[in-house]
CSV table of C-alpha atoms in Angstrom, one decimal:
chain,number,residue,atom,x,y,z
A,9,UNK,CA,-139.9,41.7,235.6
A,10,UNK,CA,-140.3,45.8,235.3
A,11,UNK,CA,-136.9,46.2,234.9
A,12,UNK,CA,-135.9,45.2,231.7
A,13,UNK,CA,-136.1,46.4,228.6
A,14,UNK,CA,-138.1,45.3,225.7
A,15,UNK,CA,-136.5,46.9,222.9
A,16,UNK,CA,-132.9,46.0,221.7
A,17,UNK,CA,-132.5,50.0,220.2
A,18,UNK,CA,-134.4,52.9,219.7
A,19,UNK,CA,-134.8,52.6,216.4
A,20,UNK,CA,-136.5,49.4,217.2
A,21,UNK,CA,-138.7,51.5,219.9
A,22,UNK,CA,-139.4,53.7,217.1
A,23,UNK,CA,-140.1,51.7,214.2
A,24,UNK,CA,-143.1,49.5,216.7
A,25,UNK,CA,-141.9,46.3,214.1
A,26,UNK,CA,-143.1,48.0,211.6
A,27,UNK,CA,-146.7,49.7,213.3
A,28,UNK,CA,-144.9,53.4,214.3
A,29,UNK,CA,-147.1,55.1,212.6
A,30,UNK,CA,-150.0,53.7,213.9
A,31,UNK,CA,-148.7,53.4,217.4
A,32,UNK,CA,-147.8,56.9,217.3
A,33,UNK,CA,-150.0,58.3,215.8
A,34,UNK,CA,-152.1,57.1,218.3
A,35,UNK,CA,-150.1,58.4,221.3
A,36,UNK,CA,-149.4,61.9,219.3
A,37,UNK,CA,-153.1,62.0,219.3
A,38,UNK,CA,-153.9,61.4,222.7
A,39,UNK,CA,-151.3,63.7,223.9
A,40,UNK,CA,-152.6,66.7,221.7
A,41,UNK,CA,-155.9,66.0,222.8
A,42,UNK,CA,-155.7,65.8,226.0
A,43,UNK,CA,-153.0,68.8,225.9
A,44,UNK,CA,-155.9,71.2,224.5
A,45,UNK,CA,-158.2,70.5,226.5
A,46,UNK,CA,-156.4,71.4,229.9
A,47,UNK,CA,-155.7,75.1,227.1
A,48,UNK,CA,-159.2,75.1,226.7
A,49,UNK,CA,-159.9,75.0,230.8
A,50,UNK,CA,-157.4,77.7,231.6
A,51,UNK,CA,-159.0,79.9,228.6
A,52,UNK,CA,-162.3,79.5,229.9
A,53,UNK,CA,-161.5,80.1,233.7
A,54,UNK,CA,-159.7,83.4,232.9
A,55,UNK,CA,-162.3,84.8,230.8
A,56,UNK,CA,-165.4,84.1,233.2
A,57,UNK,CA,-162.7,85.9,235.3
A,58,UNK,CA,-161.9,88.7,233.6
A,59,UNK,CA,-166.0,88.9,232.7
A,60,UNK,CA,-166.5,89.0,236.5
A,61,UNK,CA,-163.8,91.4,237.3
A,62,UNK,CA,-165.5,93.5,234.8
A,63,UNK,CA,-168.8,93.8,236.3
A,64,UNK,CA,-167.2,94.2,239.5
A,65,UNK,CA,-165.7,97.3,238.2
A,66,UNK,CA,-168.5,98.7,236.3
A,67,UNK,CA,-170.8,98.4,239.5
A,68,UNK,CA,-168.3,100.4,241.5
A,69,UNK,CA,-168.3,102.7,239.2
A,70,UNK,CA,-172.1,102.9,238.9
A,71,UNK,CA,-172.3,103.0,242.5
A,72,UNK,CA,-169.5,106.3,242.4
A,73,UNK,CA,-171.8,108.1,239.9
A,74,UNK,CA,-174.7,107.6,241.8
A,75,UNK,CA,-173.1,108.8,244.7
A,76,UNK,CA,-172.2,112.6,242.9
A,77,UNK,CA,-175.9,112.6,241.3
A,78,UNK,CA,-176.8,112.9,244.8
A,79,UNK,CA,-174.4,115.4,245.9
A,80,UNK,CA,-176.4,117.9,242.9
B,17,UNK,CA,-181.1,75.5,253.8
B,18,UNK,CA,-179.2,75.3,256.8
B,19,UNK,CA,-176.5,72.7,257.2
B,20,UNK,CA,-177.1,70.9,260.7
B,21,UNK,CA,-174.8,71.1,262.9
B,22,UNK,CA,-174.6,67.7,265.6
B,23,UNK,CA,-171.3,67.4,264.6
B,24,UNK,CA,-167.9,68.8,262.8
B,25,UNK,CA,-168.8,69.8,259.7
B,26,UNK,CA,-166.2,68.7,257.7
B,27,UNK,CA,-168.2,65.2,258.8
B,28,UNK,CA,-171.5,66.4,257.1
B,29,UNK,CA,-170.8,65.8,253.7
B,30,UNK,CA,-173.7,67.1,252.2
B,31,UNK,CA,-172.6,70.5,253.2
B,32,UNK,CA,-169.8,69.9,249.9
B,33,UNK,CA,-173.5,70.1,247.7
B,34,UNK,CA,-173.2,73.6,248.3
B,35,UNK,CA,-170.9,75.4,245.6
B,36,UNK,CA,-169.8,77.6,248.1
B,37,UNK,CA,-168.6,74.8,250.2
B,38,UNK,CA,-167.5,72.9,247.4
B,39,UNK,CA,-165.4,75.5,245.4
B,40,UNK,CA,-162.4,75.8,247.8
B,41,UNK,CA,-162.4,71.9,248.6
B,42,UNK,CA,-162.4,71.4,244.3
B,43,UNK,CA,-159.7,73.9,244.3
B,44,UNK,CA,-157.5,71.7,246.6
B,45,UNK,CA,-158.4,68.2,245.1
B,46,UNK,CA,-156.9,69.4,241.4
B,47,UNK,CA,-153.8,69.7,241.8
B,48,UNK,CA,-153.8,66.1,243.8
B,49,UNK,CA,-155.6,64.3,241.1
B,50,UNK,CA,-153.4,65.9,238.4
B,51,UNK,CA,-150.2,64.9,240.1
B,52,UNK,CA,-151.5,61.4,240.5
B,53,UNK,CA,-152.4,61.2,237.0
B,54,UNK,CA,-148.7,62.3,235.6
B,55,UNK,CA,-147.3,59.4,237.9
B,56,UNK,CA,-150.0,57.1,237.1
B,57,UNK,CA,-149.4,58.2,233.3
B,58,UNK,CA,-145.7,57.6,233.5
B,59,UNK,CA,-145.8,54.4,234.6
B,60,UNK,CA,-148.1,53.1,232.8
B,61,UNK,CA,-146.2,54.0,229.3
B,62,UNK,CA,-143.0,53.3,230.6
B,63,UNK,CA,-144.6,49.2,231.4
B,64,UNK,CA,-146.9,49.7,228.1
B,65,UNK,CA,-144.6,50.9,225.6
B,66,UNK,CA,-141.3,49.9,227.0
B,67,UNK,CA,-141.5,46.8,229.4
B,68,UNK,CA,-144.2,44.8,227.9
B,69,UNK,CA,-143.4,41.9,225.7
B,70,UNK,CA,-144.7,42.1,221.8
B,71,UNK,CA,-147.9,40.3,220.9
B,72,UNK,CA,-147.9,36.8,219.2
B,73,UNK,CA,-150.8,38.0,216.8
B,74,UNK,CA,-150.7,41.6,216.3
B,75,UNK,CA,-146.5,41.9,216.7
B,76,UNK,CA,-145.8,45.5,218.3
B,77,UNK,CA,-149.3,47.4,217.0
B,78,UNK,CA,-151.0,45.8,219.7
B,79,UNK,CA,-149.8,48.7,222.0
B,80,UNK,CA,-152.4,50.8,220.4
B,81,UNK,CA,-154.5,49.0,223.7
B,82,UNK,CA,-152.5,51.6,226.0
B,83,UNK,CA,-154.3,54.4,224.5
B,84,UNK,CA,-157.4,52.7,223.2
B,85,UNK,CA,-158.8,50.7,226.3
B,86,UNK,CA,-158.8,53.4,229.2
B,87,UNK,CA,-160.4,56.3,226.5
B,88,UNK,CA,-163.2,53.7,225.6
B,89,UNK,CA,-163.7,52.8,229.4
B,90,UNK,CA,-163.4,56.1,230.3
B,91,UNK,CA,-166.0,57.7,227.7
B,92,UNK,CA,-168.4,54.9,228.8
B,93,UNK,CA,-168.0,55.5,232.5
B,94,UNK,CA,-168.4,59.0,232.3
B,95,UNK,CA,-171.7,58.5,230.6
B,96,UNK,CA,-172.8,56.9,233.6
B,97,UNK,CA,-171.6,59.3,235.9
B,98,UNK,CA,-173.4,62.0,234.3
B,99,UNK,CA,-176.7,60.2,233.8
B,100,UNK,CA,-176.2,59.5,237.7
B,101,UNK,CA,-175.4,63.3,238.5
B,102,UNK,CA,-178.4,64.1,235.9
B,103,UNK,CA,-180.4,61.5,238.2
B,104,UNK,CA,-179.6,63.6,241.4
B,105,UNK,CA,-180.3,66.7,240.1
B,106,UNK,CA,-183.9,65.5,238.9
B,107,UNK,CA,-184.6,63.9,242.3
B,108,UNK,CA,-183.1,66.1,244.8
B,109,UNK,CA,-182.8,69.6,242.6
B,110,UNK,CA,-179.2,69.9,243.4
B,111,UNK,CA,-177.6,73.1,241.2
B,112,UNK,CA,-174.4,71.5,241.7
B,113,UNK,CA,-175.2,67.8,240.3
B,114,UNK,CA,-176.7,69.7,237.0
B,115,UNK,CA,-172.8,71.0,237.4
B,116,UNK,CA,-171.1,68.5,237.1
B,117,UNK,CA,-173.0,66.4,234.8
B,118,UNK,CA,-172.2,69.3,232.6
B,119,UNK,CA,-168.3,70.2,233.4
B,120,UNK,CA,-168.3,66.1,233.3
B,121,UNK,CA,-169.4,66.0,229.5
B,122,UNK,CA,-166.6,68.0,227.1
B,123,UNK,CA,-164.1,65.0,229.0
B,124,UNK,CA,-166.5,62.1,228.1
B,125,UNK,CA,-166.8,63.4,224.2
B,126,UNK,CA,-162.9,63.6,224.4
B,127,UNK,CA,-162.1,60.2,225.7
B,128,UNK,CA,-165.1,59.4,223.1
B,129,UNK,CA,-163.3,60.6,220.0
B,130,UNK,CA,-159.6,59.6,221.3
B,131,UNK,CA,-161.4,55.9,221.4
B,132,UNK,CA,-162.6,56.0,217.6
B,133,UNK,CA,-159.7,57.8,216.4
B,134,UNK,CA,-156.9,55.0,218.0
B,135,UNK,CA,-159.7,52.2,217.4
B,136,UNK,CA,-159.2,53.9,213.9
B,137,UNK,CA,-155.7,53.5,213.5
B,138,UNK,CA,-155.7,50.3,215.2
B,139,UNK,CA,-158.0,49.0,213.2
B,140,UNK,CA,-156.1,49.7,209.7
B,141,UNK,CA,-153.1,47.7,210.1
B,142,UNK,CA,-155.2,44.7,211.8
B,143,UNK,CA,-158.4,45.2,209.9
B,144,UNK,CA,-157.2,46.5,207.0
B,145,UNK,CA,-159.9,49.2,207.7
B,146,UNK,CA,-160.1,52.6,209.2
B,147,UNK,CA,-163.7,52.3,210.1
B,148,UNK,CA,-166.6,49.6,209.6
B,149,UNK,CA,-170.3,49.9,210.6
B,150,UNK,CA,-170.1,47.3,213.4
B,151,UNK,CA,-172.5,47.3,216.3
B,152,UNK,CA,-169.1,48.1,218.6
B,153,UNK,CA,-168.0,50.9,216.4
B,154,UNK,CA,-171.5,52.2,215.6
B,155,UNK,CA,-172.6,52.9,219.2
B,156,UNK,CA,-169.3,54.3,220.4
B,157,UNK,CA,-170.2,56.6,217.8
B,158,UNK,CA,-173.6,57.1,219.2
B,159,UNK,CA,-172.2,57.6,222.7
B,160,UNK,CA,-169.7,60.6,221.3
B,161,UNK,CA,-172.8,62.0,219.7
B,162,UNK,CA,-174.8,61.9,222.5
B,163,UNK,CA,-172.4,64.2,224.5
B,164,UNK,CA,-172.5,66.8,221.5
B,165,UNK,CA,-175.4,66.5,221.5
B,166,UNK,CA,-175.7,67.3,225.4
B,167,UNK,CA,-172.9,69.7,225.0
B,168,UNK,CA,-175.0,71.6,222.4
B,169,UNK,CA,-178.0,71.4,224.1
B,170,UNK,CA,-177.2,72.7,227.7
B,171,UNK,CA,-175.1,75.5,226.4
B,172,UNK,CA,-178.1,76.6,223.8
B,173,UNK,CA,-180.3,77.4,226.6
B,174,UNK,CA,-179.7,80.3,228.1
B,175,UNK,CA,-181.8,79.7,231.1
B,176,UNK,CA,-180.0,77.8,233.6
B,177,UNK,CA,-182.8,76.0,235.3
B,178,UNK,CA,-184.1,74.6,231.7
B,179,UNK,CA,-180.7,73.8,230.8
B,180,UNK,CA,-180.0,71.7,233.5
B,181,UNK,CA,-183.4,69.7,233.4
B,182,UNK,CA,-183.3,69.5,229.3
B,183,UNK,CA,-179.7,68.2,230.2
B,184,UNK,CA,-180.3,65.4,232.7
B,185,UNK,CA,-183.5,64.1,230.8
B,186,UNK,CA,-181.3,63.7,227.7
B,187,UNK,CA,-178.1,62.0,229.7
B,188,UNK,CA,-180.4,59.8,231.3
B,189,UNK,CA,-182.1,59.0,228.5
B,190,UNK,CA,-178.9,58.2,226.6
B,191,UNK,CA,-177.3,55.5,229.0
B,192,UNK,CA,-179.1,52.9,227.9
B,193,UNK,CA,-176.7,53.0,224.9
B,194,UNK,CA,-173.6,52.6,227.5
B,195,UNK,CA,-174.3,48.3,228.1
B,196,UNK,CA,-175.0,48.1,224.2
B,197,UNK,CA,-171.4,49.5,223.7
B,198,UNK,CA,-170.3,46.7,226.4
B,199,UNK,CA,-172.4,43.9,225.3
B,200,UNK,CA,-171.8,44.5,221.7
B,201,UNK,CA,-169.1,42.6,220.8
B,202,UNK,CA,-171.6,39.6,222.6
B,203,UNK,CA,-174.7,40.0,221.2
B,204,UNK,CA,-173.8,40.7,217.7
B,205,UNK,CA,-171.2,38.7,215.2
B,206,UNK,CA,-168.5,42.4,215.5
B,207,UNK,CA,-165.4,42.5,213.4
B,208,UNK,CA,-164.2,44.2,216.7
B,209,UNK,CA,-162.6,41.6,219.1
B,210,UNK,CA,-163.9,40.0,222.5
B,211,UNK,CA,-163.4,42.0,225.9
B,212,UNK,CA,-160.1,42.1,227.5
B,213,UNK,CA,-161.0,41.1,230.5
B,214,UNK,CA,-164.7,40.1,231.6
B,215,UNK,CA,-166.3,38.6,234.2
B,216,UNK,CA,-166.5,35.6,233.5
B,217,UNK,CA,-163.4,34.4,232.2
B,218,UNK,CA,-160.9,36.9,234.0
B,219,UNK,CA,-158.1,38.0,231.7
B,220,UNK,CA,-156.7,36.9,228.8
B,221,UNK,CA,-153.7,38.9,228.6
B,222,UNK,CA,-150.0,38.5,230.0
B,223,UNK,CA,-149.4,40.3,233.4
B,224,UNK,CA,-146.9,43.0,232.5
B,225,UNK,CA,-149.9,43.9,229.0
B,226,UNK,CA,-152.6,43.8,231.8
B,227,UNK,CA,-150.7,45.8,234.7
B,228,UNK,CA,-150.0,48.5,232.2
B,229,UNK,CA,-153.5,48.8,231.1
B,230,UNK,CA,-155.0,48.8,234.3
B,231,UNK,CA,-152.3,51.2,235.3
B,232,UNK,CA,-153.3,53.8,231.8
B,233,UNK,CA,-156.6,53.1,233.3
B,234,UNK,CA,-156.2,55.0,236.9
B,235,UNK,CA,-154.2,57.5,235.0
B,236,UNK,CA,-157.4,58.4,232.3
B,237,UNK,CA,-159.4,58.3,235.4
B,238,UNK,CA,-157.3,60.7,237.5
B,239,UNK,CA,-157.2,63.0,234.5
B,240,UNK,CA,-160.9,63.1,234.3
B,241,UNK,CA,-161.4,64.2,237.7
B,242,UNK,CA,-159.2,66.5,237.5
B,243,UNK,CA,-160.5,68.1,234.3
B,244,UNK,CA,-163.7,67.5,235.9
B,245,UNK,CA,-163.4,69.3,239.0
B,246,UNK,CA,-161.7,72.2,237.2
B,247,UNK,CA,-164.3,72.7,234.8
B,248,UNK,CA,-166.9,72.3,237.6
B,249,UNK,CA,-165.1,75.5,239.2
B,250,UNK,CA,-165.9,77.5,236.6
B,251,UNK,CA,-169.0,77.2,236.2
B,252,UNK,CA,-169.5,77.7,239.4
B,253,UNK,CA,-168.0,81.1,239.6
B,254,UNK,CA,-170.1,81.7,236.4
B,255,UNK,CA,-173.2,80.9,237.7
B,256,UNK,CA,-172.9,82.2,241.4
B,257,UNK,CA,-171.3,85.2,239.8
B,258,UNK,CA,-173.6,87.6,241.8
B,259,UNK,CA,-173.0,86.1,245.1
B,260,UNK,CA,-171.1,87.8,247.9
B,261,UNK,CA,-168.8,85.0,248.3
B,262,UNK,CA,-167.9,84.8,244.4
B,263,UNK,CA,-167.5,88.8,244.1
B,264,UNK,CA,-165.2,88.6,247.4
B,265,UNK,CA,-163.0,86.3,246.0
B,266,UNK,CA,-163.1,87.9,242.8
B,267,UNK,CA,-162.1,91.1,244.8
B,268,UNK,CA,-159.2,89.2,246.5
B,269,UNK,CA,-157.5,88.4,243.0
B,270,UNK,CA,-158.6,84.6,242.2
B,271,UNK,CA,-156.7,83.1,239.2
């Protein structure tokens, strides 16, 4: 029942009877969306990253400068 | 609060409410839910697009219901998980349901517009129409407007207490749209057609048709968590970003 095939070729697969456009354009569609918005979770993870990693940086550094103020 | 301890605490799952707790557990339920989704994905498109038999009405465009079914279902399902989220967060004041409700809404206005825009090209060749101002069409609509609209609201207030309670009031406020989408096609004479499948009468479509949809169906919902859960992660690390355990892991080089 799983096993065979519908389609007699692959222009036949393609051409959806005479729908391809519509049935691809509909799967083109959800791929792309779908596609940008795993981009769009990677982009936003790395820059609240990088923002963190930042702060972390500048509060060493505040910390350092503190620490030779004292020294004076 | 402190977390009781009777027992193990991998038993007490309201310890996971905690983000601290939750983070690491998130981090290790992705990549589970993605791979789950690829297979679930696979199959279904190999038994939707290359197994099941053509339509007698609709000839080969029917496939469109591969695509077009599990985004609709999924946009309205994740409406209701966030007004339930929203609901906790009200009631038990939960940072982390406020969370999710919010990592869960840029997936629901996805599956949202991936609904109207295959209903769209489904509905030109059958219809002979991109779009019509049915009840069915018109409150999908609504429903991907309402998670701009939530979008837009909980990210323009820069407080994150207010934005989470101006958040949940307006998801929970907004489901009551969710059964009008369902019901629609009931209550009002729709150009769109009759459910699938429905209580009621149980399916109306051949096995392999059904057993590919249902299958499309785990796979959008796998996805979603997925997305879900990663999204939830960083807003954790945003918000908690002056914790000891954020800025240690920060420290220790997390990707």
């Amino acid at each position: 029942m799983f096993a065979t095939l519908y389609w007699a070729s692959f222009s036949d697969f393609i051409h959806m009877g005479g729908y391809g456009l519509y049935v691809w354009g509909s799967f083109l569609a959800c791929v792309l969306g779908l596609g940008m918005e795993w981009l769009l979770i990677r982009q936003q993870r790395k820059q609240v990253i990088q923002h963190l990693r930042r702060m972390a940086l500048a509060e060493e550094m505040e910390d350092e400068g503190y620490e030779h103020s004292s020294l004076l | 609060m402190k977390p009781s301890h009777n027992g193990p605490r991998w038993l007490n799952l309201f310890s996971f409410a905690s983000p601290m707790q939750f983070y690491p557990l998130a981090g290790r339920l992705i990549p589970l839910f993605m791979t789950t989704a690829l297979l679930f994905c696979a199959v279904g498109l190999w038994l939707g697009f290359a197994i099941a038999p053509g339509e007698a009405q609709q000839g080969e465009g029917y496939r469109i219901i591969f695509l077009h079914v599990p985004t609709s279902w999924m946009a309205m399902f994740i409406y209701i998980v966030m007004a339930f989220w929203s609901v906790m967060h009200l009631a038990l004041r939960t940072r982390l349901s406020a969370m999710m409700a919010q990592a869960l809404a840029p997936t629901g206005a996805l599956m949202a517009f991936l609904s109207l825009l295959t209903g769209a090209l489904w509905g030109k060749p059958m219809w002979g129409t991109w779009w019509v101002w049915d009840a069915r069409l018109t409150s999908m609509l609504l429903l991907f407007f309402l998670y701009l609209g939530f979008i837009a609201l909980t990210r323009s207030i820069d407080e994150p207490d207010r934005a989470d309670k101006a958040g949940s009031v307006l998801a929970i406020v907004g489901v009551f749209n969710v059964p009008v989408i369902y019901f629609s096609v009931k209550w009002w004479n729709t150009l769109h057609q009759g459910a699938s499948i429905s209580m009621e009468n149980g399916s109306s479509m051949a096995s392999t048709m059904l057993i590919a949809m249902l299958v499309m169906s785990l796979a959008a919902w796998m996805h979603s968590i997925a997305a879900c859960l990663s999204r939830v992660r960083t807003l954790i690390l945003q918000r908690e970003g002056h914790t000891r355990w954020v800025k240690e892991r920060i420290a220790q080089g997390e990707k």
